[in-house]
PDB file of C-alpha atoms in Angstrom:
ATOM      1  CA  UNK N1454      -0.913 -21.377  56.670  1.00 50.00           C
ATOM      2  CA  UNK N1455       2.116 -19.139  56.897  1.00 49.00           C
ATOM      3  CA  UNK N1456       2.473 -16.310  54.386  1.00 51.00           C
ATOM      4  CA  UNK N1457       5.063 -16.826  51.732  1.00 51.00           C
ATOM      5  CA  UNK N1458       8.447 -15.470  52.653  1.00 51.00           C
ATOM      6  CA  UNK N1459       9.546 -12.430  50.691  1.00 48.00           C
ATOM      7  CA  UNK N1460      12.091 -13.022  47.970  1.00 43.00           C
ATOM      8  CA  UNK N1461      15.504 -12.631  49.561  1.00 47.00           C
ATOM      9  CA  UNK N1462      18.723 -11.738  47.841  1.00 47.00           C
ATOM     10  CA  UNK N1463      21.775 -13.211  49.482  1.00 53.00           C
ATOM     11  CA  UNK N1464      25.241 -11.634  49.457  1.00 52.00           C
ATOM     12  CA  UNK N1465      26.331 -13.598  46.441  1.00 53.00           C
ATOM     13  CA  UNK N1466      23.146 -12.826  44.541  1.00 51.00           C
ATOM     14  CA  UNK N1467      23.345  -9.151  45.426  1.00 53.00           C
ATOM     15  CA  UNK N1468      26.843  -8.885  43.991  1.00 60.00           C
ATOM     16  CA  UNK N1469      26.025 -10.860  40.876  1.00 60.00           C
ATOM     17  CA  UNK N1470      25.131  -8.688  37.900  1.00 63.00           C
ATOM     18  CA  UNK N1471      22.717 -10.279  35.489  1.00 68.00           C
ATOM     19  CA  UNK N1472      23.280  -9.248  31.880  1.00 66.00           C
ATOM     20  CA  UNK N1473      19.919  -8.122  30.571  1.00 68.00           C
ATOM     21  CA  UNK N1474      19.368  -8.432  26.832  1.00 70.00           C
ATOM     22  CA  UNK N1475      18.617  -5.285  24.898  1.00 73.00           C
ATOM     23  CA  UNK N1476      14.850  -5.067  24.382  1.00 81.00           C
ATOM     24  CA  UNK N1477      14.055  -5.633  20.699  1.00 90.00           C
ATOM     25  CA  UNK N1478      12.262  -2.295  20.433  1.00 93.00           C
ATOM     26  CA  UNK N1479      15.048  -0.184  21.917  1.00 92.00           C
ATOM     27  CA  UNK N1480      16.886   0.262  18.592  1.00 93.00           C
ATOM     28  CA  UNK N1481      13.700   1.599  17.020  1.00 94.00           C
ATOM     29  CA  UNK N1482      13.335   4.248  19.701  1.00 95.00           C
ATOM     30  CA  UNK N1483      16.985   5.204  19.366  1.00 95.00           C
ATOM     31  CA  UNK N1484      16.674   5.453  15.609  1.00 96.00           C
ATOM     32  CA  UNK N1485      13.563   7.584  16.011  1.00 95.00           C
ATOM     33  CA  UNK N1486      15.420  10.065  18.201  1.00 96.00           C
ATOM     34  CA  UNK N1487      18.290  10.182  15.737  1.00 98.00           C
ATOM     35  CA  UNK N1488      15.845  10.797  12.881  1.00 94.00           C
ATOM     36  CA  UNK N1489      14.068  13.531  14.818  1.00 97.00           C
ATOM     37  CA  UNK N1490      17.340  15.277  15.594  1.00 96.00           C
ATOM     38  CA  UNK N1491      18.519  15.091  11.988  1.00 96.00           C
ATOM     39  CA  UNK N1492      15.223  16.499  10.715  1.00 93.00           C
ATOM     40  CA  UNK N1493      15.364  19.403  13.175  1.00 95.00           C
ATOM     41  CA  UNK N1494      18.976  20.085  12.300  1.00 97.00           C
ATOM     42  CA  UNK N1495      18.049  20.291   8.632  1.00 94.00           C
ATOM     43  CA  UNK N1496      14.807  22.227   9.158  1.00 94.00           C
ATOM     44  CA  UNK N1497      14.128  23.570  12.684  1.00 94.00           C
ATOM     45  CA  UNK N1498      10.480  24.358  11.846  1.00 91.00           C
ATOM     46  CA  UNK N1499       9.684  21.019  10.204  1.00 91.00           C
ATOM     47  CA  UNK N1500       7.709  19.433  13.029  1.00 93.00           C
ATOM     48  CA  UNK N1501       5.890  22.631  13.922  1.00 91.00           C
ATOM     49  CA  UNK N1502       4.587  22.818  10.359  1.00 89.00           C
ATOM     50  CA  UNK N1503       3.403  19.214  10.579  1.00 89.00           C
ATOM     51  CA  UNK N1504       1.492  19.992  13.762  1.00 91.00           C
ATOM     52  CA  UNK N1505      -0.327  22.889  12.158  1.00 84.00           C
ATOM     53  CA  UNK N1506      -1.685  21.081   9.092  1.00 77.00           C
ATOM     54  CA  UNK N1507      -1.397  18.324   6.529  1.00 84.00           C
ATOM     55  CA  UNK N1508      -2.231  19.213   2.943  1.00 91.00           C
ATOM     56  CA  UNK N1509      -1.308  16.196   0.816  1.00 96.00           C
ATOM     57  CA  UNK N1510      -2.267  16.267  -2.831  1.00 98.00           C
ATOM     58  CA  UNK N1511      -2.111  12.491  -3.171  1.00 99.00           C
ATOM     59  CA  UNK N1512      -3.757   9.413  -1.686  1.00 99.00           C
ATOM     60  CA  UNK N1513      -1.609   6.299  -2.083  1.00 99.00           C
ATOM     61  CA  UNK N1514      -3.397   2.939  -1.994  1.00 99.00           C
ATOM     62  CA  UNK N1515      -0.672   0.317  -1.966  1.00 99.00           C
ATOM     63  CA  UNK N1516       0.434  -3.081  -0.727  1.00 99.00           C
ATOM     64  CA  UNK N1517       1.466  -3.712   2.878  1.00 98.00           C
ATOM     65  CA  UNK N1518       4.776  -5.199   1.717  1.00 97.00           C
ATOM     66  CA  UNK N1519       7.550  -3.727   3.888  1.00 96.00           C
ATOM     67  CA  UNK N1520       9.774  -3.293   0.837  1.00 96.00           C
ATOM     68  CA  UNK N1521       7.458  -0.709  -0.709  1.00 96.00           C
ATOM     69  CA  UNK N1522       7.631   2.381   1.572  1.00 96.00           C
ATOM     70  CA  UNK N1523       5.272   4.850  -0.081  1.00 97.00           C
ATOM     71  CA  UNK N1524       6.809   8.194   0.902  1.00 96.00           C
ATOM     72  CA  UNK N1525      10.378   7.082   0.370  1.00 96.00           C
ATOM     73  CA  UNK N1526      10.091   5.676  -3.140  1.00 97.00           C
ATOM     74  CA  UNK N1527       8.496   8.859  -4.481  1.00 98.00           C
ATOM     75  CA  UNK N1528      10.774  11.169  -2.498  1.00 96.00           C
ATOM     76  CA  UNK N1529       8.064  12.798  -0.393  1.00 95.00           C
ATOM     77  CA  UNK N1530       8.310  14.048   3.167  1.00 91.00           C
ATOM     78  CA  UNK N1531       5.821  13.338   5.969  1.00 92.00           C
ATOM     79  CA  UNK N1532       2.605  15.249   5.369  1.00 93.00           C
ATOM     80  CA  UNK N1533       2.860  15.144   1.575  1.00 95.00           C
ATOM     81  CA  UNK N1534       1.284  11.733   0.943  1.00 97.00           C
ATOM     82  CA  UNK N1535      -1.835  10.235   2.550  1.00 98.00           C
ATOM     83  CA  UNK N1536      -1.446   6.454   2.648  1.00 98.00           C
ATOM     84  CA  UNK N1537      -3.609   3.352   2.882  1.00 99.00           C
ATOM     85  CA  UNK N1538      -2.039  -0.092   2.556  1.00 98.00           C
ATOM     86  CA  UNK N1539      -3.290  -3.662   2.647  1.00 99.00           C
ATOM     87  CA  UNK N1540      -2.304  -7.053   1.268  1.00 99.00           C
ATOM     88  CA  UNK N1541      -2.250  -6.898  -2.556  1.00 99.00           C
ATOM     89  CA  UNK N1542      -3.541  -3.288  -2.696  1.00 99.00           C
ATOM     90  CA  UNK N1543      -7.175  -4.357  -2.954  1.00 99.00           C
ATOM     91  CA  UNK N1544     -10.139  -1.961  -2.877  1.00 99.00           C
ATOM     92  CA  UNK N1545     -13.334  -3.658  -1.709  1.00 98.00           C
ATOM     93  CA  UNK N1546     -16.662  -1.860  -1.403  1.00 96.00           C
ATOM     94  CA  UNK N1547     -17.343  -3.524   1.962  1.00 97.00           C
ATOM     95  CA  UNK N1548     -13.970  -2.593   3.493  1.00 98.00           C
ATOM     96  CA  UNK N1549     -14.848   0.243   5.861  1.00 98.00           C
ATOM     97  CA  UNK N1550     -11.186   0.818   6.679  1.00 98.00           C
ATOM     98  CA  UNK N1551     -10.271   1.582   3.074  1.00 99.00           C
ATOM     99  CA  UNK N1552     -13.483   3.496   2.394  1.00 99.00           C
ATOM    100  CA  UNK N1553     -12.983   5.663   5.486  1.00 99.00           C
ATOM    101  CA  UNK N1554      -9.472   6.574   4.362  1.00 99.00           C
ATOM    102  CA  UNK N1555     -10.788   7.288   0.882  1.00 99.00           C
ATOM    103  CA  UNK N1556     -13.580   9.506   2.166  1.00 99.00           C
ATOM    104  CA  UNK N1557     -11.292  11.478   4.466  1.00 98.00           C
ATOM    105  CA  UNK N1558      -8.745  11.966   1.695  1.00 99.00           C
ATOM    106  CA  UNK N1559     -11.298  13.110  -0.876  1.00 99.00           C
ATOM    107  CA  UNK N1560     -13.787  15.063   1.204  1.00 98.00           C
ATOM    108  CA  UNK N1561     -11.627  16.531   3.974  1.00 97.00           C
ATOM    109  CA  UNK N1562      -8.076  16.701   2.630  1.00 97.00           C
ATOM    110  CA  UNK N1563      -9.293  17.361  -0.927  1.00 98.00           C
ATOM    111  CA  UNK N1564      -6.545  15.312  -2.557  1.00 98.00           C
ATOM    112  CA  UNK N1565      -6.323  15.743  -6.312  1.00 98.00           C
ATOM    113  CA  UNK N1566      -4.843  12.356  -7.188  1.00 99.00           C
ATOM    114  CA  UNK N1567      -5.529   8.816  -6.010  1.00 99.00           C
ATOM    115  CA  UNK N1568      -2.676   6.433  -6.809  1.00 99.00           C
ATOM    116  CA  UNK N1569      -3.339   2.699  -6.780  1.00 99.00           C
ATOM    117  CA  UNK N1570       0.146   1.197  -6.640  1.00 99.00           C
ATOM    118  CA  UNK N1571       0.934  -2.491  -6.903  1.00 99.00           C
ATOM    119  CA  UNK N1572       4.314  -4.157  -7.171  1.00 99.00           C
ATOM    120  CA  UNK N1573       5.765  -6.981  -9.202  1.00 98.00           C
ATOM    121  CA  UNK N1574       6.279 -10.270  -7.401  1.00 98.00           C
ATOM    122  CA  UNK N1575       3.507  -9.498  -4.900  1.00 98.00           C
ATOM    123  CA  UNK N1576       3.217 -12.398  -2.459  1.00 98.00           C
ATOM    124  CA  UNK N1577      -0.517 -11.908  -2.061  1.00 98.00           C
ATOM    125  CA  UNK N1578      -1.087 -12.036  -5.806  1.00 99.00           C
ATOM    126  CA  UNK N1579       1.120 -15.125  -6.123  1.00 98.00           C
ATOM    127  CA  UNK N1580      -0.751 -16.858  -3.295  1.00 98.00           C
ATOM    128  CA  UNK N1581      -4.057 -16.060  -4.982  1.00 98.00           C
ATOM    129  CA  UNK N1582      -2.880 -17.341  -8.362  1.00 98.00           C
ATOM    130  CA  UNK N1583      -1.512 -20.564  -6.861  1.00 97.00           C
ATOM    131  CA  UNK N1584      -4.635 -20.999  -4.717  1.00 97.00           C
ATOM    132  CA  UNK N1585      -2.536 -21.463  -1.570  1.00 97.00           C
ATOM    133  CA  UNK N1586      -4.469 -22.495   1.529  1.00 97.00           C
ATOM    134  CA  UNK N1587      -3.419 -19.913   4.110  1.00 97.00           C
ATOM    135  CA  UNK N1588      -6.462 -19.595   6.350  1.00 97.00           C
ATOM    136  CA  UNK N1589      -8.299 -16.349   6.996  1.00 97.00           C
ATOM    137  CA  UNK N1590      -6.406 -14.373   4.373  1.00 98.00           C
ATOM    138  CA  UNK N1591      -7.867 -16.584   1.637  1.00 98.00           C
ATOM    139  CA  UNK N1592     -11.134 -14.683   2.060  1.00 98.00           C
ATOM    140  CA  UNK N1593      -9.267 -11.481   1.211  1.00 98.00           C
ATOM    141  CA  UNK N1594      -7.295 -12.981  -1.661  1.00 98.00           C
ATOM    142  CA  UNK N1595     -10.549 -14.166  -3.212  1.00 98.00           C
ATOM    143  CA  UNK N1596     -10.826 -10.643  -4.641  1.00 98.00           C
ATOM    144  CA  UNK N1597      -7.540 -11.115  -6.496  1.00 99.00           C
ATOM    145  CA  UNK N1598      -8.723 -14.494  -7.737  1.00 98.00           C
ATOM    146  CA  UNK N1599     -11.794 -12.765  -9.162  1.00 98.00           C
ATOM    147  CA  UNK N1600      -9.434 -10.589 -11.198  1.00 97.00           C
ATOM    148  CA  UNK N1601      -7.538 -13.693 -12.288  1.00 97.00           C
ATOM    149  CA  UNK N1602     -10.698 -15.434 -13.475  1.00 97.00           C
ATOM    150  CA  UNK N1603     -11.762 -12.369 -15.419  1.00 93.00           C
ATOM    151  CA  UNK N1604      -8.458 -12.367 -17.322  1.00 92.00           C
ATOM    152  CA  UNK N1605      -7.710 -16.099 -17.512  1.00 93.00           C
ATOM    153  CA  UNK N1606      -7.697 -16.051 -21.308  1.00 90.00           C
ATOM    154  CA  UNK N1607      -4.803 -13.575 -21.341  1.00 88.00           C
ATOM    155  CA  UNK N1608      -2.970 -15.090 -18.371  1.00 93.00           C
ATOM    156  CA  UNK N1609      -3.072 -18.644 -19.715  1.00 93.00           C
ATOM    157  CA  UNK N1610      -1.031 -17.543 -22.721  1.00 91.00           C
ATOM    158  CA  UNK N1611       1.950 -16.707 -20.487  1.00 93.00           C
ATOM    159  CA  UNK N1612       4.061 -19.820 -19.908  1.00 94.00           C
ATOM    160  CA  UNK N1613       6.569 -18.462 -17.383  1.00 95.00           C
ATOM    161  CA  UNK N1614       5.031 -18.512 -13.913  1.00 96.00           C
ATOM    162  CA  UNK N1615       6.805 -15.399 -12.626  1.00 97.00           C
ATOM    163  CA  UNK N1616       5.771 -13.456 -15.720  1.00 96.00           C
ATOM    164  CA  UNK N1617       2.205 -14.680 -15.267  1.00 96.00           C
ATOM    165  CA  UNK N1618       2.178 -13.504 -11.650  1.00 98.00           C
ATOM    166  CA  UNK N1619       3.559 -10.129 -12.698  1.00 97.00           C
ATOM    167  CA  UNK N1620       0.863  -9.764 -15.343  1.00 96.00           C
ATOM    168  CA  UNK N1621      -1.784 -10.471 -12.710  1.00 97.00           C
ATOM    169  CA  UNK N1622      -0.124  -7.841 -10.496  1.00 98.00           C
ATOM    170  CA  UNK N1623      -0.645  -5.334 -13.318  1.00 97.00           C
ATOM    171  CA  UNK N1624      -4.204  -6.409 -14.064  1.00 96.00           C
ATOM    172  CA  UNK N1625      -5.037  -6.289 -10.374  1.00 98.00           C
ATOM    173  CA  UNK N1626      -3.976  -2.636 -10.243  1.00 98.00           C
ATOM    174  CA  UNK N1627      -6.208  -1.841 -13.222  1.00 96.00           C
ATOM    175  CA  UNK N1628      -9.196  -3.555 -11.593  1.00 96.00           C
ATOM    176  CA  UNK N1629      -8.623  -1.806  -8.265  1.00 98.00           C
ATOM    177  CA  UNK N1630      -8.534   1.539 -10.073  1.00 98.00           C
ATOM    178  CA  UNK N1631     -11.968   0.625 -11.428  1.00 96.00           C
ATOM    179  CA  UNK N1632     -13.152  -0.240  -7.933  1.00 97.00           C
ATOM    180  CA  UNK N1633     -11.958   3.120  -6.597  1.00 98.00           C
ATOM    181  CA  UNK N1634     -13.768   4.945  -9.385  1.00 97.00           C
ATOM    182  CA  UNK N1635     -17.015   3.122  -8.609  1.00 96.00           C
ATOM    183  CA  UNK N1636     -17.112   4.029  -4.923  1.00 98.00           C
ATOM    184  CA  UNK N1637     -19.776   6.499  -3.837  1.00 98.00           C
ATOM    185  CA  UNK N1638     -16.996   8.721  -2.487  1.00 98.00           C
ATOM    186  CA  UNK N1639     -15.294   9.202  -5.840  1.00 98.00           C
ATOM    187  CA  UNK N1640     -18.531   9.262  -7.812  1.00 97.00           C
ATOM    188  CA  UNK N1641     -19.824  11.969  -5.477  1.00 98.00           C
ATOM    189  CA  UNK N1642     -16.660  14.021  -5.891  1.00 98.00           C
ATOM    190  CA  UNK N1643     -16.980  13.959  -9.663  1.00 97.00           C
ATOM    191  CA  UNK N1644     -20.667  14.858  -9.471  1.00 96.00           C
ATOM    192  CA  UNK N1645     -19.700  17.924  -7.422  1.00 96.00           C
ATOM    193  CA  UNK N1646     -17.131  18.886 -10.035  1.00 96.00           C
ATOM    194  CA  UNK N1647     -14.206  18.216  -7.711  1.00 98.00           C
ATOM    195  CA  UNK N1648     -10.790  18.041  -9.383  1.00 97.00           C
ATOM    196  CA  UNK N1649      -9.884  14.385  -8.828  1.00 98.00           C
ATOM    197  CA  UNK N1650      -7.988  11.815 -10.886  1.00 98.00           C
ATOM    198  CA  UNK N1651      -7.379   8.113 -10.255  1.00 98.00           C
ATOM    199  CA  UNK N1652      -4.198   6.471 -11.554  1.00 97.00           C
ATOM    200  CA  UNK N1653      -2.674   2.984 -11.710  1.00 98.00           C
ATOM    201  CA  UNK N1654       1.043   2.396 -11.122  1.00 98.00           C
ATOM    202  CA  UNK N1655       3.268  -0.586 -10.437  1.00 98.00           C
ATOM    203  CA  UNK N1656       6.636  -0.760  -8.680  1.00 98.00           C
ATOM    204  CA  UNK N1657       9.501  -3.128  -9.403  1.00 98.00           C
ATOM    205  CA  UNK N1658      11.527  -4.193  -6.375  1.00 97.00           C
ATOM    206  CA  UNK N1659      14.584  -5.144  -8.416  1.00 96.00           C
ATOM    207  CA  UNK N1660      15.250  -1.630  -9.736  1.00 97.00           C
ATOM    208  CA  UNK N1661      13.140   0.685  -7.562  1.00 97.00           C
ATOM    209  CA  UNK N1662      11.291   2.116 -10.564  1.00 98.00           C
ATOM    210  CA  UNK N1663       7.560   2.845 -10.776  1.00 98.00           C
ATOM    211  CA  UNK N1664       5.836   2.108 -14.083  1.00 96.00           C
ATOM    212  CA  UNK N1665       2.754   4.044 -15.169  1.00 96.00           C
ATOM    213  CA  UNK N1666       0.141   1.524 -16.313  1.00 95.00           C
ATOM    214  CA  UNK N1667      -1.501   4.154 -18.521  1.00 91.00           C
ATOM    215  CA  UNK N1668      -4.804   4.182 -16.708  1.00 93.00           C
ATOM    216  CA  UNK N1669      -5.789   7.684 -15.644  1.00 93.00           C
ATOM    217  CA  UNK N1670      -9.458   8.314 -14.907  1.00 95.00           C
ATOM    218  CA  UNK N1671     -10.996  11.745 -14.349  1.00 93.00           C
ATOM    219  CA  UNK N1672     -14.705  10.913 -14.730  1.00 91.00           C
ATOM    220  CA  UNK N1673     -16.955   7.873 -14.442  1.00 86.00           C
ATOM    221  CA  UNK N1674     -18.486   8.043 -17.910  1.00 84.00           C
ATOM    222  CA  UNK N1675     -15.790   6.029 -19.687  1.00 80.00           C
ATOM    223  CA  UNK N1676     -14.580   3.458 -17.163  1.00 85.00           C
ATOM    224  CA  UNK N1677     -14.906   0.442 -19.439  1.00 82.00           C
ATOM    225  CA  UNK N1678     -12.970   2.180 -22.195  1.00 84.00           C
ATOM    226  CA  UNK N1679     -10.195   3.138 -19.774  1.00 86.00           C
ATOM    227  CA  UNK N1680      -9.893  -0.429 -18.499  1.00 84.00           C
ATOM    228  CA  UNK N1681      -9.848  -1.952 -21.978  1.00 82.00           C
ATOM    229  CA  UNK N1682      -7.286   0.567 -23.211  1.00 85.00           C
ATOM    230  CA  UNK N1683      -5.016  -0.110 -20.237  1.00 87.00           C
ATOM    231  CA  UNK N1684      -5.257  -3.883 -20.735  1.00 80.00           C
ATOM    232  CA  UNK N1685      -4.400  -3.504 -24.425  1.00 79.00           C
ATOM    233  CA  UNK N1686      -1.352  -1.387 -23.595  1.00 82.00           C
ATOM    234  CA  UNK N1687      -0.185  -3.982 -21.075  1.00 83.00           C
ATOM    235  CA  UNK N1688      -0.041  -6.590 -23.811  1.00 73.00           C
ATOM    236  CA  UNK N1689       1.838  -4.214 -26.117  1.00 69.00           C
ATOM    237  CA  UNK N1690       4.377  -3.237 -23.454  1.00 67.00           C
ATOM    238  CA  UNK N1691       4.897  -6.687 -21.989  1.00 58.00           C
ATOM    239  CA  UNK N1692       8.114  -7.342 -23.912  1.00 44.00           C
ATOM    240  CA  UNK N1693       9.638  -4.154 -22.505  1.00 50.00           C
ATOM    241  CA  UNK N1694       8.717  -4.630 -18.851  1.00 47.00           C
ATOM    242  CA  UNK N1695       8.709  -8.326 -18.105  1.00 47.00           C
TER     243      UNK N1695
END
């Protein structure tokens, strides 16, 4: 059997220029270089300071939604906000990814504030409420459905579907704040007397504003009271926000 002949380029082929499409990632690399240059022009020492240390005061636990960029919407530069994101900003005690981020933030970086930040119109929350069959992610959204079942009495009173989803978005934040507070990482920090607070916020895509859900926990001896107070305030403020 003869070996295959090498690929030959004839005269016509050699002179023919094939237009190659721009790789889809090329614009990202170009934009990165432009960003790097603009940052150095504004602050020549910026990147050197980032190399030396990161000392964020805040851990942000938010949704993976691409429309909710954590640093940008609170006006913080790289190195000022430690971030963990997942679908529907859920905190699960068996999620080693989230717990590892939490432990590093609390025990190594010594953050002073943990921000659980949801957003109105969350697709994950809507999918959970509508019991959509989406495959693997349904196992994850089961945690949001647990929140829904806990608050069905309140949710069933809301006739408008979008408003009902938004209320579940708020209640989900409150429940995830509770979950953060009940982790061994946060409980241990409070037992050591570490200065640490856990807060619940929610972001509205349509105006870019973050709302404080009035749940701010600094110790684990009054968690139920904090949750009940936050839920009561949600009902009182509903006519202003929704």
